[in-house]
Amino acid sequence: MTMQRTRLTLNQLEETLLITLWAKALDSKLRVPMLGDTRSAEIADRIDYDFDTLKIKAALTYETALRSKKLDDAVRSFTAAHPDAVVLDLGCGLDPRMVRCRPTAGIDWYDVDFPEVVALRPQFLPEPSHLVGADVTTTDWLAGIPGDRPAMIVAEGLIPFLPGSSFQVLTHALTTHFGTGEIALNGYTRFAAWAMKYHPTIKALGITAAAGFDDPREPESWGAGLTLIDEDFLTRAPEVADWPQPLRGLTRTMSRSTALSRQGARILRYRF
Ligand SMILES: C[S@@+](CC[C@H](N)C(=O)[O-])C[C@H]1O[C@@H](n2cnc3c(N)ncnc32)[C@H](O)[C@@H]1O
């Protein structure tokens, strides 16, 4: 019996969720997967889309899987320390992060993305989470989320798509709404954000990336009460030992320089 595939109606910004979904699906099929997210592969199999048009190279697969794993680790350690926390996955796409992180009963998990995107989630991810259909360049949606509990806010692959100062504005709103918590994201330098527009995948989707920031301490100056906890360079992760050549050698060479490592993928964590 042939499986019925679902054709999605997404705009270009929303379609970027297919990049990360497919990268995670590809990782799950590697001999030594880093994230091992077989659910992403199952979801991708059920979508009527020619994923080859995304032109995803090995480097993007490895980087995405590793950054996702590190963000999962940040969520897991926060929720272990705060079993009454709320978790917000901003720009969640069709990411099965909640399935991977297996939150305990006292955790409330909020998946936030454009209404068209969160409306798709129950079909592919029946595990119940709170779905918030919102444009995160606005902040009124926060009113529906309890603000009196510790908050773990994760944003993977979202920042470059937030125009102008909207990420700063969002950060302010988040740290005002929640008394205490952590924000974990994959950072993009100004150069990385600029170079993204030449990335074949982003080019194929016709998207203009927003400006990034170089100094990981820059968000501390936004007046949102953020303190940098960690800047973790993927180039220096032990998992790189399993990457194929020439990616492994190139990544190891980059790892010797902080400036070069910063241009690659990095996980930034802030406390507030
Ligand atoms: C590259 S995808 C990442 C998806 C997911 N975090 C993952 O890792 O699989 C970016 C996601 O951000 C969402 N997004 C972009 N701009 C947004 C906005 N202004 N408000 C809400 N979601 C947004 C897109 O719809 C998309 O799902």
Short mmCIF file of C-alpha atoms in Angstrom, two decimals, residues 15-272:
data_model
loop_
_atom_site.label_atom_id
_atom_site.label_comp_id
_atom_site.label_asym_id
_atom_site.label_seq_id
_atom_site.Cartn_x
_atom_site.Cartn_y
_atom_site.Cartn_z
CA GLU A 15 9.15 26.64 4.26
CA THR A 16 12.52 26.96 6.04
CA LEU A 17 11.16 24.44 8.55
CA LEU A 18 11.67 21.83 5.85
CA ILE A 19 15.42 22.56 5.81
CA THR A 20 15.90 21.71 9.48
CA LEU A 21 13.41 18.83 9.32
CA TRP A 22 15.26 17.27 6.39
CA ALA A 23 18.70 17.87 7.92
CA LYS A 24 17.54 16.08 11.09
CA ALA A 25 16.01 13.29 8.96
CA LEU A 26 19.32 12.88 7.08
CA ASP A 27 21.27 12.74 10.36
CA SER A 28 19.01 9.96 11.63
CA LYS A 29 20.08 7.84 8.64
CA LEU A 30 23.83 8.28 9.22
CA ARG A 31 25.96 5.37 10.45
CA VAL A 32 26.67 7.40 13.62
CA PRO A 33 23.78 9.85 14.01
CA MET A 34 24.33 12.78 16.32
CA LEU A 35 20.74 13.61 17.09
CA GLY A 36 19.18 10.29 16.03
CA ASP A 37 15.79 11.92 15.48
CA THR A 38 13.95 9.20 13.58
CA ARG A 39 10.67 11.05 14.12
CA SER A 40 11.86 13.85 11.81
CA ALA A 41 12.56 11.22 9.15
CA GLU A 42 9.04 9.78 9.60
CA ILE A 43 7.49 13.24 9.30
CA ALA A 44 9.51 14.08 6.17
CA ASP A 45 8.39 10.76 4.61
CA ARG A 46 4.79 11.84 5.03
CA ILE A 47 5.27 15.19 3.27
CA ASP A 48 4.81 15.56 -0.45
CA TYR A 49 7.88 17.67 -1.22
CA ASP A 50 11.01 17.22 -3.29
CA PHE A 51 13.58 17.65 -0.50
CA ASP A 52 16.43 17.45 -3.04
CA THR A 53 15.53 20.97 -4.18
CA LEU A 54 16.82 22.20 -0.78
CA LYS A 55 20.34 21.17 -1.85
CA ILE A 56 21.34 20.29 1.70
CA LYS A 57 25.05 19.57 1.92
CA ALA A 58 26.71 17.29 4.48
CA ALA A 59 28.00 20.28 6.50
CA LEU A 60 24.47 21.60 7.06
CA THR A 61 23.22 18.16 8.12
CA TYR A 62 26.01 17.70 10.67
CA GLU A 63 25.78 21.25 12.00
CA THR A 64 22.00 21.20 12.33
CA ALA A 65 21.92 17.85 14.11
CA LEU A 66 24.67 18.87 16.51
CA ARG A 67 23.23 22.30 17.34
CA SER A 68 19.84 20.70 17.87
CA LYS A 69 21.35 18.15 20.23
CA LYS A 70 23.06 20.90 22.22
CA LEU A 71 19.84 22.91 22.44
CA ASP A 72 18.01 19.75 23.60
CA ASP A 73 20.70 19.30 26.28
CA ALA A 74 20.14 22.90 27.45
CA VAL A 75 16.38 22.28 27.69
CA ARG A 76 16.87 18.98 29.52
CA SER A 77 19.23 20.43 32.11
CA PHE A 78 16.94 23.42 32.74
CA THR A 79 13.82 21.27 33.12
CA ALA A 80 15.70 18.83 35.41
CA ALA A 81 16.60 21.76 37.68
CA HIS A 82 13.12 23.35 37.38
CA PRO A 83 10.49 20.58 37.21
CA ASP A 84 7.73 23.25 37.27
CA ALA A 85 9.11 25.15 34.26
CA VAL A 86 7.42 26.28 31.09
CA VAL A 87 9.33 25.59 27.87
CA LEU A 88 8.85 27.78 24.80
CA ASP A 89 10.13 26.52 21.48
CA LEU A 90 10.07 29.68 19.35
CA GLY A 91 9.85 29.07 15.59
CA CYS A 92 9.25 25.39 16.35
CA GLY A 93 8.40 24.41 12.77
CA LEU A 94 7.72 20.66 12.71
CA ASP A 95 10.57 19.92 15.10
CA PRO A 96 9.81 17.01 17.47
CA ARG A 97 11.92 18.68 20.20
CA MET A 98 9.39 17.83 22.91
CA VAL A 99 9.45 14.16 21.86
CA ARG A 100 13.25 14.17 22.07
CA CYS A 101 13.38 16.00 25.42
CA ARG A 102 10.66 13.92 27.14
CA PRO A 103 9.61 16.54 29.69
CA THR A 104 8.26 15.29 33.02
CA ALA A 105 4.61 15.82 34.03
CA GLY A 106 5.14 19.18 35.79
CA ILE A 107 6.52 20.87 32.66
CA ASP A 108 4.25 22.85 30.33
CA TRP A 109 5.59 22.92 26.79
CA TYR A 110 4.62 25.68 24.32
CA ASP A 111 5.33 25.30 20.60
CA VAL A 112 5.24 28.71 18.94
CA ASP A 113 5.25 29.44 15.21
CA PHE A 114 3.03 31.08 12.59
CA PRO A 115 -0.61 29.87 12.84
CA GLU A 116 -0.33 27.93 9.54
CA VAL A 117 2.65 26.02 10.91
CA VAL A 118 1.34 25.11 14.38
CA ALA A 119 -1.93 24.03 12.73
CA LEU A 120 0.07 21.28 10.99
CA ARG A 121 1.65 19.92 14.13
CA PRO A 122 -1.17 17.69 15.49
CA GLN A 123 -1.23 15.78 12.22
CA PHE A 124 2.47 14.92 12.42
CA LEU A 125 3.10 15.25 16.15
CA PRO A 126 0.07 14.02 18.11
CA GLU A 127 1.93 14.31 21.44
CA PRO A 128 0.06 17.16 23.13
CA SER A 129 1.88 20.45 23.64
CA HIS A 130 0.40 23.93 23.93
CA LEU A 131 0.27 25.33 20.40
CA VAL A 132 0.67 29.07 19.99
CA GLY A 133 0.03 30.36 16.48
CA ALA A 134 1.73 33.74 16.44
CA ASP A 135 4.19 35.97 14.66
CA VAL A 136 6.97 36.39 17.24
CA THR A 137 7.74 39.88 15.94
CA THR A 138 4.60 40.71 17.94
CA THR A 139 4.40 39.99 21.67
CA ASP A 140 0.72 40.01 22.71
CA TRP A 141 0.59 36.19 22.42
CA LEU A 142 2.72 35.98 25.56
CA ALA A 143 -0.29 36.99 27.67
CA GLY A 144 -1.68 33.44 27.29
CA ILE A 145 1.39 31.81 28.89
CA PRO A 146 1.85 31.67 32.69
CA GLY A 147 4.59 34.14 33.62
CA ASP A 148 5.11 33.08 37.22
CA ARG A 149 7.12 29.93 36.49
CA PRO A 150 10.76 29.53 35.41
CA ALA A 151 10.94 29.70 31.61
CA MET A 152 13.21 27.83 29.24
CA ILE A 153 13.09 29.57 25.88
CA VAL A 154 14.70 27.88 22.92
CA ALA A 155 14.98 29.31 19.41
CA GLU A 156 16.64 27.15 16.78
CA GLY A 157 17.19 28.57 13.30
CA LEU A 158 14.90 31.51 14.03
CA ILE A 159 17.02 34.62 14.65
CA PRO A 160 18.05 35.32 11.02
CA PHE A 161 14.40 35.52 10.04
CA LEU A 162 13.47 38.19 12.57
CA PRO A 163 13.83 41.59 10.88
CA GLY A 164 15.45 44.72 12.31
CA SER A 165 15.35 44.98 16.08
CA SER A 166 12.46 42.55 16.51
CA PHE A 167 14.61 40.00 18.34
CA GLN A 168 15.65 42.66 20.90
CA VAL A 169 12.00 43.68 21.32
CA LEU A 170 10.98 40.05 21.76
CA THR A 171 13.76 39.47 24.30
CA HIS A 172 12.53 42.43 26.36
CA ALA A 173 8.98 41.13 26.27
CA LEU A 174 10.10 37.63 27.31
CA THR A 175 12.23 38.74 30.25
CA THR A 176 9.48 41.12 31.40
CA HIS A 177 6.79 38.46 31.18
CA PHE A 178 8.79 35.70 32.89
CA GLY A 179 10.53 36.52 36.16
CA THR A 180 13.37 34.09 35.64
CA GLY A 181 14.67 31.72 33.02
CA GLU A 182 17.07 30.94 30.22
CA ILE A 183 17.20 31.71 26.50
CA ALA A 184 19.16 29.27 24.32
CA LEU A 185 19.67 29.83 20.62
CA ASN A 186 22.05 29.21 17.81
CA GLY A 187 23.82 32.49 17.17
CA TYR A 188 24.64 34.00 13.82
CA THR A 189 27.44 36.51 13.38
CA ARG A 190 26.92 39.54 11.14
CA PHE A 191 29.02 37.81 8.51
CA ALA A 192 27.16 34.50 8.83
CA ALA A 193 23.82 36.29 8.54
CA TRP A 194 25.06 38.22 5.50
CA ALA A 195 26.56 35.10 3.89
CA MET A 196 23.28 33.22 4.37
CA LYS A 197 21.75 35.01 1.43
CA TYR A 198 24.29 33.25 -0.80
CA HIS A 199 23.52 29.88 0.74
CA PRO A 200 22.03 27.70 -2.02
CA THR A 201 19.14 26.59 0.20
CA ILE A 202 18.21 30.09 1.38
CA LYS A 203 18.71 31.38 -2.17
CA ALA A 204 16.46 28.63 -3.49
CA LEU A 205 13.72 29.81 -1.11
CA GLY A 206 14.35 33.49 -1.95
CA ILE A 207 14.74 34.67 1.67
CA THR A 208 16.63 37.70 3.01
CA ALA A 209 18.28 36.99 6.35
CA ALA A 210 18.29 39.57 9.16
CA ALA A 211 21.53 40.90 10.70
CA GLY A 212 23.22 38.78 13.35
CA PHE A 213 25.61 39.81 16.13
CA ASP A 214 29.27 38.94 16.67
CA ASP A 215 29.94 39.62 20.33
CA PRO A 216 28.01 37.05 22.40
CA ARG A 217 27.79 39.69 25.16
CA GLU A 218 25.98 42.15 22.88
CA PRO A 219 22.51 41.02 24.09
CA GLU A 220 23.61 41.91 27.66
CA SER A 221 23.51 45.55 26.56
CA TRP A 222 19.90 45.37 25.34
CA GLY A 223 18.57 46.25 28.80
CA ALA A 224 16.60 42.99 28.96
CA GLY A 225 18.47 41.66 32.00
CA LEU A 226 20.31 38.94 30.07
CA THR A 227 23.58 37.46 31.30
CA LEU A 228 25.62 35.24 29.00
CA ILE A 229 26.05 31.77 30.53
CA ASP A 230 27.80 30.03 27.68
CA GLU A 231 29.07 30.38 24.13
CA ASP A 232 29.61 26.86 22.83
CA PHE A 233 31.38 26.45 19.49
CA LEU A 234 30.30 23.44 17.48
CA THR A 235 33.76 23.28 15.89
CA ARG A 236 35.11 22.16 19.28
CA ALA A 237 32.51 19.45 19.97
CA PRO A 238 33.86 15.89 20.46
CA GLU A 239 31.21 14.65 17.99
CA VAL A 240 33.24 16.24 15.16
CA ALA A 241 35.56 13.20 15.43
CA ASP A 242 32.82 11.18 13.67
CA TRP A 243 32.35 13.67 10.81
CA PRO A 244 33.55 12.62 7.36
CA GLN A 245 36.53 14.17 5.65
CA PRO A 246 37.15 16.84 4.44
CA LEU A 247 34.53 18.37 6.78
CA ARG A 248 36.22 16.99 9.89
CA GLY A 249 39.66 18.38 8.99
CA LEU A 250 38.28 21.76 8.03
CA THR A 251 36.22 21.97 11.21
CA ARG A 252 39.21 20.95 13.36
CA THR A 253 41.32 23.67 11.69
CA MET A 254 38.60 26.25 12.34
CA SER A 255 38.34 25.12 15.95
CA ARG A 256 41.84 26.48 16.72
CA SER A 257 40.65 30.04 16.15
CA THR A 258 37.89 31.59 18.26
CA ALA A 259 37.16 34.15 15.53
CA LEU A 260 36.73 31.42 12.91
CA SER A 261 34.80 29.14 15.26
CA ARG A 262 32.42 32.00 15.96
CA GLN A 263 31.60 32.21 12.24
CA GLY A 264 30.49 28.59 12.35
CA ALA A 265 27.55 27.32 14.35
CA ARG A 266 27.54 28.22 18.05
CA ILE A 267 25.09 27.83 20.86
CA LEU A 268 24.49 30.87 23.05
CA ARG A 269 22.80 30.61 26.41
CA TYR A 270 21.61 33.55 28.50
CA ARG A 271 20.16 33.64 31.98
CA PHE A 272 17.68 36.28 33.13
#
